[in-house]
Short mmCIF file of C-alpha atoms in Angstrom, two decimals:
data_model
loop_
_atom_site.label_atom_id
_atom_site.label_comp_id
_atom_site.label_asym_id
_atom_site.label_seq_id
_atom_site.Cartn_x
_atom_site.Cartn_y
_atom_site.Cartn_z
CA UNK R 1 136.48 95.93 109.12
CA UNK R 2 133.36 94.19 108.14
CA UNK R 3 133.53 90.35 107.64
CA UNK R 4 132.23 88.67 104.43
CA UNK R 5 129.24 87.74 105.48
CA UNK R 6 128.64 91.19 107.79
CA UNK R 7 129.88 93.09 104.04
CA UNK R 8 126.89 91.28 102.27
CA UNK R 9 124.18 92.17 104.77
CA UNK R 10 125.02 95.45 104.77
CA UNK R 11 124.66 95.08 101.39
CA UNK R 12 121.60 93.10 100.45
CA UNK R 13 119.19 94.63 103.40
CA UNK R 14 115.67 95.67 102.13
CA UNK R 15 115.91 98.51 104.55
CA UNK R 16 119.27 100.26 104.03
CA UNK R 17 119.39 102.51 101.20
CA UNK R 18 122.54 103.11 99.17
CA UNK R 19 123.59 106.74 100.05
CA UNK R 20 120.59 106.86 102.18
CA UNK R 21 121.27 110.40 103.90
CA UNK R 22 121.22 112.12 100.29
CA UNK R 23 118.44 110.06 98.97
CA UNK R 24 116.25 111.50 101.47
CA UNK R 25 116.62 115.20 100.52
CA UNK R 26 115.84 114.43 97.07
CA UNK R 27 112.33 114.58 96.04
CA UNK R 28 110.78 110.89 94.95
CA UNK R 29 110.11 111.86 91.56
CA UNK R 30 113.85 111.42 90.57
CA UNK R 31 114.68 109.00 93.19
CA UNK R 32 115.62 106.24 90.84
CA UNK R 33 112.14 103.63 91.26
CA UNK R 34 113.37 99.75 91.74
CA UNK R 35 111.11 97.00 90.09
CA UNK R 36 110.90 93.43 90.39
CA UNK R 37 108.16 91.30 89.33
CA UNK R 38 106.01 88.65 90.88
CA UNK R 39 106.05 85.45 89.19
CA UNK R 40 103.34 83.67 87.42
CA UNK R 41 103.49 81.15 90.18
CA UNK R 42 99.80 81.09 90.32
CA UNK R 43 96.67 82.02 87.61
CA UNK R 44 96.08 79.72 84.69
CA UNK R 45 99.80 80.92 83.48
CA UNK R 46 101.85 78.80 86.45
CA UNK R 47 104.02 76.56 84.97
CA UNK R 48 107.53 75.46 85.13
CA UNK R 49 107.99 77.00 81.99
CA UNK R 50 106.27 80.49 82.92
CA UNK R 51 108.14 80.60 86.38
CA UNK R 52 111.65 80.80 84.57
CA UNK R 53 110.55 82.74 81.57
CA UNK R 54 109.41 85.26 83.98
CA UNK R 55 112.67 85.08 86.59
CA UNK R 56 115.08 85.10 83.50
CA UNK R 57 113.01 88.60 82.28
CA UNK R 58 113.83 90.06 85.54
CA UNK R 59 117.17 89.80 85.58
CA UNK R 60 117.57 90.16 81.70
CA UNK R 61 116.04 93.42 82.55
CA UNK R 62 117.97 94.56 85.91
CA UNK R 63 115.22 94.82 87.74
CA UNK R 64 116.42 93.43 91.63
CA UNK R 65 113.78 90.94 92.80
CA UNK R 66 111.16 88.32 92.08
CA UNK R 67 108.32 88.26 94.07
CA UNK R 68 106.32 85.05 94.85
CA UNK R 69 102.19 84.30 95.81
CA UNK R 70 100.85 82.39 98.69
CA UNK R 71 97.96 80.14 98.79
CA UNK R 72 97.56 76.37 99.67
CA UNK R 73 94.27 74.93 99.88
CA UNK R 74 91.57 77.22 98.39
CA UNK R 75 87.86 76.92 98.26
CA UNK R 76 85.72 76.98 94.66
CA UNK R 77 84.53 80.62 93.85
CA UNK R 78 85.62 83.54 91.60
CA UNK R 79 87.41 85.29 94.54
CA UNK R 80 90.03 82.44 94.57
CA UNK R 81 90.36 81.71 91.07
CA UNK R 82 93.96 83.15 90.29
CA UNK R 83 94.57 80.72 93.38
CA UNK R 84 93.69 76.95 92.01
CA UNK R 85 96.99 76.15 90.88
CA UNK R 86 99.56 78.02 93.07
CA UNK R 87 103.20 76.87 93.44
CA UNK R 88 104.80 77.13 97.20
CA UNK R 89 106.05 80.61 98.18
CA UNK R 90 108.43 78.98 99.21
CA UNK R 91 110.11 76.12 97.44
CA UNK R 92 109.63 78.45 93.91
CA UNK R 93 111.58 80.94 95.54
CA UNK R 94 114.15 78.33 96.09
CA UNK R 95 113.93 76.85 93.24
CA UNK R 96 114.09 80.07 90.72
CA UNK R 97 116.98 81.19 93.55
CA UNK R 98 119.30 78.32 92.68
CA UNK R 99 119.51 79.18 88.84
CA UNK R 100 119.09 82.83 89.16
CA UNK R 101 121.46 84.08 91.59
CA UNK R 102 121.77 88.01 91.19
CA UNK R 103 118.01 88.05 92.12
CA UNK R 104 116.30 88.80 95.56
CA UNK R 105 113.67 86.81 96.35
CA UNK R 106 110.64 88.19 97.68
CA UNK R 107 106.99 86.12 99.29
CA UNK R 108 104.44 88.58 98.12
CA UNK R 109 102.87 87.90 100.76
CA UNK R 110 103.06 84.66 102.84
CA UNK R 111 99.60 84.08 105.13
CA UNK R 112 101.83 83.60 108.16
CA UNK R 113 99.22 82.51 110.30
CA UNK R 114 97.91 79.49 108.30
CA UNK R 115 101.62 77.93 109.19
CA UNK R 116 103.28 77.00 112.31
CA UNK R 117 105.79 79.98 112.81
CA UNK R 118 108.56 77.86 113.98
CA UNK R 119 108.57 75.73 110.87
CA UNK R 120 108.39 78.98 109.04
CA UNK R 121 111.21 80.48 111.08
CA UNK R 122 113.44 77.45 109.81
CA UNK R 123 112.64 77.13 105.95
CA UNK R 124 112.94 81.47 105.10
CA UNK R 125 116.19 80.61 107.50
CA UNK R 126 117.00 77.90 105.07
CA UNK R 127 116.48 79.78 102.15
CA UNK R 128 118.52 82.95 103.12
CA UNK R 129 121.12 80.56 104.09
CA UNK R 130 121.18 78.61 100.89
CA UNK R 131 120.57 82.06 98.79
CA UNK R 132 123.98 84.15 100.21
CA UNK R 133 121.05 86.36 102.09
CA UNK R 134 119.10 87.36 99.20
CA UNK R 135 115.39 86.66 101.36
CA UNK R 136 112.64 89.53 101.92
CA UNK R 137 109.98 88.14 103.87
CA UNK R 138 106.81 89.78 103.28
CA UNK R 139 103.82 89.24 105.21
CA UNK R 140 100.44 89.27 106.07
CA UNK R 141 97.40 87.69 108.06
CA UNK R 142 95.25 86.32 105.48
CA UNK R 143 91.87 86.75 105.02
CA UNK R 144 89.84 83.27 103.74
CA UNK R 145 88.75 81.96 106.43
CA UNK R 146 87.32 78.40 104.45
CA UNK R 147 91.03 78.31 103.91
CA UNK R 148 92.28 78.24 107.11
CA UNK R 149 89.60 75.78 107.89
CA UNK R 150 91.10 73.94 105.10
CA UNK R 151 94.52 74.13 106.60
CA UNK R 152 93.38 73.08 110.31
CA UNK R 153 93.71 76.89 110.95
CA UNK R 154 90.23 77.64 111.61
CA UNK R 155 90.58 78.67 114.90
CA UNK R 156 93.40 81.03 114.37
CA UNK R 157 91.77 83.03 112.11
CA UNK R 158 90.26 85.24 114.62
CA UNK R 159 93.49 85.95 116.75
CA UNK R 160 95.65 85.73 113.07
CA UNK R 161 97.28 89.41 113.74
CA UNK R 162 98.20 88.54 117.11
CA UNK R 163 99.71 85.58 115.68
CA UNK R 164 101.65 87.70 113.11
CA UNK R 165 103.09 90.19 116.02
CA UNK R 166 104.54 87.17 118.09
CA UNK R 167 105.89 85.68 114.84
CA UNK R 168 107.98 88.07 114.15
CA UNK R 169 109.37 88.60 117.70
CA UNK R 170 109.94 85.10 117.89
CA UNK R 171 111.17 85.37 114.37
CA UNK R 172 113.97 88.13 115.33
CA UNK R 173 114.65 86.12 118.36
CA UNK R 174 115.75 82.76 116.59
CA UNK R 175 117.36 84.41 113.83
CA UNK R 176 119.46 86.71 116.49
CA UNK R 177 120.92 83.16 117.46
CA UNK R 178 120.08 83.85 120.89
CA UNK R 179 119.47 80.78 123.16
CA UNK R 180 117.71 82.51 125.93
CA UNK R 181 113.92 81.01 126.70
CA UNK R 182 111.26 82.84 124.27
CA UNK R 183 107.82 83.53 126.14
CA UNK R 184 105.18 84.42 124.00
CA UNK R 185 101.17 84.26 123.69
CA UNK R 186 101.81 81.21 120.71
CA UNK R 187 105.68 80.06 121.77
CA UNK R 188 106.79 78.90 125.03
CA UNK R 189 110.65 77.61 124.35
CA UNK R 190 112.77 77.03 126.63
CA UNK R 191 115.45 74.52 125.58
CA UNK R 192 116.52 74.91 122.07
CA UNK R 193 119.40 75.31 119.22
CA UNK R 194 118.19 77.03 116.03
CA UNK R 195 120.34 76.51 113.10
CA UNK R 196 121.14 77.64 110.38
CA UNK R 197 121.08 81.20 110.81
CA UNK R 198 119.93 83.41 108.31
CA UNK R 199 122.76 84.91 106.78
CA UNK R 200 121.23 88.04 107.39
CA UNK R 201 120.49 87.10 110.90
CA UNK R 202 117.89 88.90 112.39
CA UNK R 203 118.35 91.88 109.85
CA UNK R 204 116.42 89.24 107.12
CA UNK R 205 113.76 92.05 106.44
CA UNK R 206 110.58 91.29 107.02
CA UNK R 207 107.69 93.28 105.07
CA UNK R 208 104.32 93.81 106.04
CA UNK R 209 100.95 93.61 103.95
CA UNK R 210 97.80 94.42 104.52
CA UNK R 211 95.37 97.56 103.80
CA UNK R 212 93.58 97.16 107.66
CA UNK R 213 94.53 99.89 110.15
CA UNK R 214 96.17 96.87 112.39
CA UNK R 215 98.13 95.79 109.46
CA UNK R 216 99.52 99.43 108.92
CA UNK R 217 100.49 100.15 112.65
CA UNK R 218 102.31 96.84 112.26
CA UNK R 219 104.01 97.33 109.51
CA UNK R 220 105.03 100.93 111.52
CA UNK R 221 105.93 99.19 114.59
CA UNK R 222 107.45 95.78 113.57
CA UNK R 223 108.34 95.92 109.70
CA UNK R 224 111.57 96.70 107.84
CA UNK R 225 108.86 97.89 105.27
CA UNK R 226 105.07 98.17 103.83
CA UNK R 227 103.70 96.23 101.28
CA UNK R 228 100.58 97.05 99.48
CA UNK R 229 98.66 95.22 96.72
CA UNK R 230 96.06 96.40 94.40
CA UNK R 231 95.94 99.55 95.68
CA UNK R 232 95.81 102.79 93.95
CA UNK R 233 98.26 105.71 94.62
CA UNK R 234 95.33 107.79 96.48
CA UNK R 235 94.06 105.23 99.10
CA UNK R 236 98.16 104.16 99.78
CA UNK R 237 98.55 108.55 100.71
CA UNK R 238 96.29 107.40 103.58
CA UNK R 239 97.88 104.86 104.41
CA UNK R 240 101.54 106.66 104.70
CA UNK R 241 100.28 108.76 108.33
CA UNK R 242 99.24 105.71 110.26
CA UNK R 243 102.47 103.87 109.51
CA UNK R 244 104.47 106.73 109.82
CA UNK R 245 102.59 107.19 113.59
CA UNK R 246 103.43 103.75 114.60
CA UNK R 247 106.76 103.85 113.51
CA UNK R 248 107.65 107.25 115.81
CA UNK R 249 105.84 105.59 118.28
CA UNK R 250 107.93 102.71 118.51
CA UNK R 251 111.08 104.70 118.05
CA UNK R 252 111.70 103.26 114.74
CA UNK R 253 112.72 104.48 111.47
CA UNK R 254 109.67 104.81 109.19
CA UNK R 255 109.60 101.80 106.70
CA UNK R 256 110.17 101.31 102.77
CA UNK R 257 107.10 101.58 101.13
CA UNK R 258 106.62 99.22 98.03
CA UNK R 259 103.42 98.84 96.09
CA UNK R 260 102.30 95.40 94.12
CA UNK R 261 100.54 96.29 91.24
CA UNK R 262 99.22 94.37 88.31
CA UNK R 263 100.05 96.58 84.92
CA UNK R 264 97.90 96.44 81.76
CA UNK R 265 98.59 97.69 78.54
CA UNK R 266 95.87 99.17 76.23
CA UNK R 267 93.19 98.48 78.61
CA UNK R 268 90.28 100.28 80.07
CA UNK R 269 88.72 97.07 82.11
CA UNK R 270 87.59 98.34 85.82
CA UNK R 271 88.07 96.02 88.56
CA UNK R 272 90.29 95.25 90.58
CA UNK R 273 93.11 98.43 91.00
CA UNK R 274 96.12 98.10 87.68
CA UNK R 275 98.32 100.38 85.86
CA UNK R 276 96.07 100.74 82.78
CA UNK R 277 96.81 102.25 78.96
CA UNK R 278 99.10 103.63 77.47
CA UNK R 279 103.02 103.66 78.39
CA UNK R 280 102.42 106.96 79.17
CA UNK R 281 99.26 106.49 81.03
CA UNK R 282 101.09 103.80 83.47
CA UNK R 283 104.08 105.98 83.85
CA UNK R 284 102.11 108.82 85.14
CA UNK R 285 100.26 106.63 87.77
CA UNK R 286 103.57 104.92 88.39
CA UNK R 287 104.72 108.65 89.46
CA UNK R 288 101.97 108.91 91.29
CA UNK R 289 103.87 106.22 93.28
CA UNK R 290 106.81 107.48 93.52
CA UNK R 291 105.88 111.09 94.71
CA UNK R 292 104.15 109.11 97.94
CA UNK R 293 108.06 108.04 98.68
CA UNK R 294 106.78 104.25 97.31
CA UNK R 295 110.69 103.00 96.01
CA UNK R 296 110.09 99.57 94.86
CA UNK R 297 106.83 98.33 92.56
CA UNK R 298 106.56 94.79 92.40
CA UNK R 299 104.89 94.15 88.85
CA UNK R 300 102.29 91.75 87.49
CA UNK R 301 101.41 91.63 83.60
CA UNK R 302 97.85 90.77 82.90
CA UNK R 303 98.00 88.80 79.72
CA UNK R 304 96.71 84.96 78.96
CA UNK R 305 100.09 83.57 77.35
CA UNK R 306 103.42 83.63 79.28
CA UNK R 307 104.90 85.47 75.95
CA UNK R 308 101.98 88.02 76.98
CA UNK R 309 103.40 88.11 80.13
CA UNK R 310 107.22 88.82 78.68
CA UNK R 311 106.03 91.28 76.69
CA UNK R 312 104.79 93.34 78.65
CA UNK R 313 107.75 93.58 81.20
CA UNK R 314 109.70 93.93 78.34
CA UNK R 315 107.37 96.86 77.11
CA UNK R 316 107.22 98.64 80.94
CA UNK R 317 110.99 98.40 80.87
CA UNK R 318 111.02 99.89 77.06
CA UNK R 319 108.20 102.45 77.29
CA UNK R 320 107.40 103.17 80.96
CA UNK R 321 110.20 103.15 82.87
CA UNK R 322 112.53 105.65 81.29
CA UNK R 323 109.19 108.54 82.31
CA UNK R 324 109.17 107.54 85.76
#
């Protein structure tokens, strides 16, 4: 018999799939595709306003989590733009958490190594905690380096995926409840009492970002899944091997793959990787997706207005999903 708190870790994890054994002898394309959408809490649209409007679309809409950008001190230049105004990972997640509470809540991805890991250890503990275990912890190593000069980081930056790797052990280790000393290349701890736990405990999946061949064997090796971000469906097929290796390697099951992706209707702008045209033009790269074995997009509307923004969620759910 399962205890309440056991029942909903079983039932929130990022990593267990419902009816997992006959979900994997079905092929992807009619695997049933989860969506969740990563909040406007950065770009020229972050507001208060936008935040909600965006969190309340989600779950108007079903879709099972809200995803949330990292960046804290930027330097000028177009490459940072979307990144001037950028609400905490964080405290937004907490914040949207607290008045939307059948959403998961998702860091899309948080630049671990710009933080001190046991600080970081204590508020996603907090927030699973104070959320009924509704945290996925995605990611990654960063890769402005003015930034972490910004952040008194500079000299991280060069060791910042060795930094990631011992967060997470240490990570697993605190949320595990465990007392025993922790010796790692970052931590040394000896005498301690971590609390709260996550109410996951040390099942709170973590997800790993990151298109570097490092970032993929970790994901393989350490992560409960993959995380990828403007990437299209051909460069993620490479991908799939490398974390797949690491993953048999480590004698671990292979991750959940999810893709972020920014979506725009009626477009034909090049840059940056997006699901571009018509509803049927994004379904059919969306399938693209989902015959890789990707099961979760998290999705970002390019428009100027938040109502842009709601729209075209709105439309994707409308127009796009039902051909997926």
């Amino acid at each position: 018999m399962y205890s309440r708190r056991e029942s909903r870790r079983q039932r929130n994890s990022f990593a267990v799939r419902n009816n997992a054994a006959t979900a994997a002898c079905l092929p992807a394309t009619i695997r049933r595709m989860k969506y969740g959408i990563c909040l406007p809490n950065f770009t020229d649209l972050a507001d208060p306003d936008a935040i909600e409007a965006a969190a309340a679309t989600a779950e108007r809409l079903g879709w099972e989590t809200v995803w949330t950008t990292d960046h804290v001190l930027v330097p000028n230049g177009d490459e940072t733009s979307d990144y001037r105004t950028n609400y905490d990972a964080i405290l937004a997640l907490a914040w949207v958490g607290a008045r939307h509470p059948g959403l998961r809540l998702g860091t899309s991805v948080i630049v671990v190594p710009q933080r001190n890991a046991v600080l970081l250890a204590k508020e996603l503990s907090s927030l699973d905690a104070l959320s009924g275990g509704r945290l996925i912890a995605g990611v990654g190593v960063g890769w402005n380096l003015r930034e972490f000069g910004n952040l008194g980081a500079a000299d991280r930056f060069h060791v910042r995926g060795a930094y990631l790797d011992a967060t997470i052990d240490l990570w697993r280790h605190l949320w595990s409840g465990s007392t025993e000393p922790f010796e790692g290349r970052f931590h040394a701890l000896d005498d301690f009492v971590f609390n709260p736990l996550p109410a996951q405990g040390a099942s709170l999946p973590i997800v790993v970002g990151g298109r570097s061949e490092p970032a993929l064997r970790r994901a393989g090796r350490l992560g409960d899944g993959y995380h990828s971000s403007s990437t299209n469906p051909e460069s993620y097929a490479k991908r799939i091997p490398v974390i797949r290796a690491a993953a048999e390697a480590a004698g671990r099951p292979m991750p959940l793959l999810s893709a972020r992706v920014h979506v725009d209707f009626d477009s034909a702008t090049t840059g940056s990787y997006a699901m571009r045209g018509s509803p049927e033009e994004v379904a059919a790269e969306a399938r693209k997706f989902a015959d890789l074995g990707v099961e979760h997009l998290a999705l970002f509307f390019d428009a100027p207005t938040t109502a842009g923004f709601i729209e075209g969620a709105e439309r994707f759910a409308a127009e796009v999903a039902p051909l997926i």
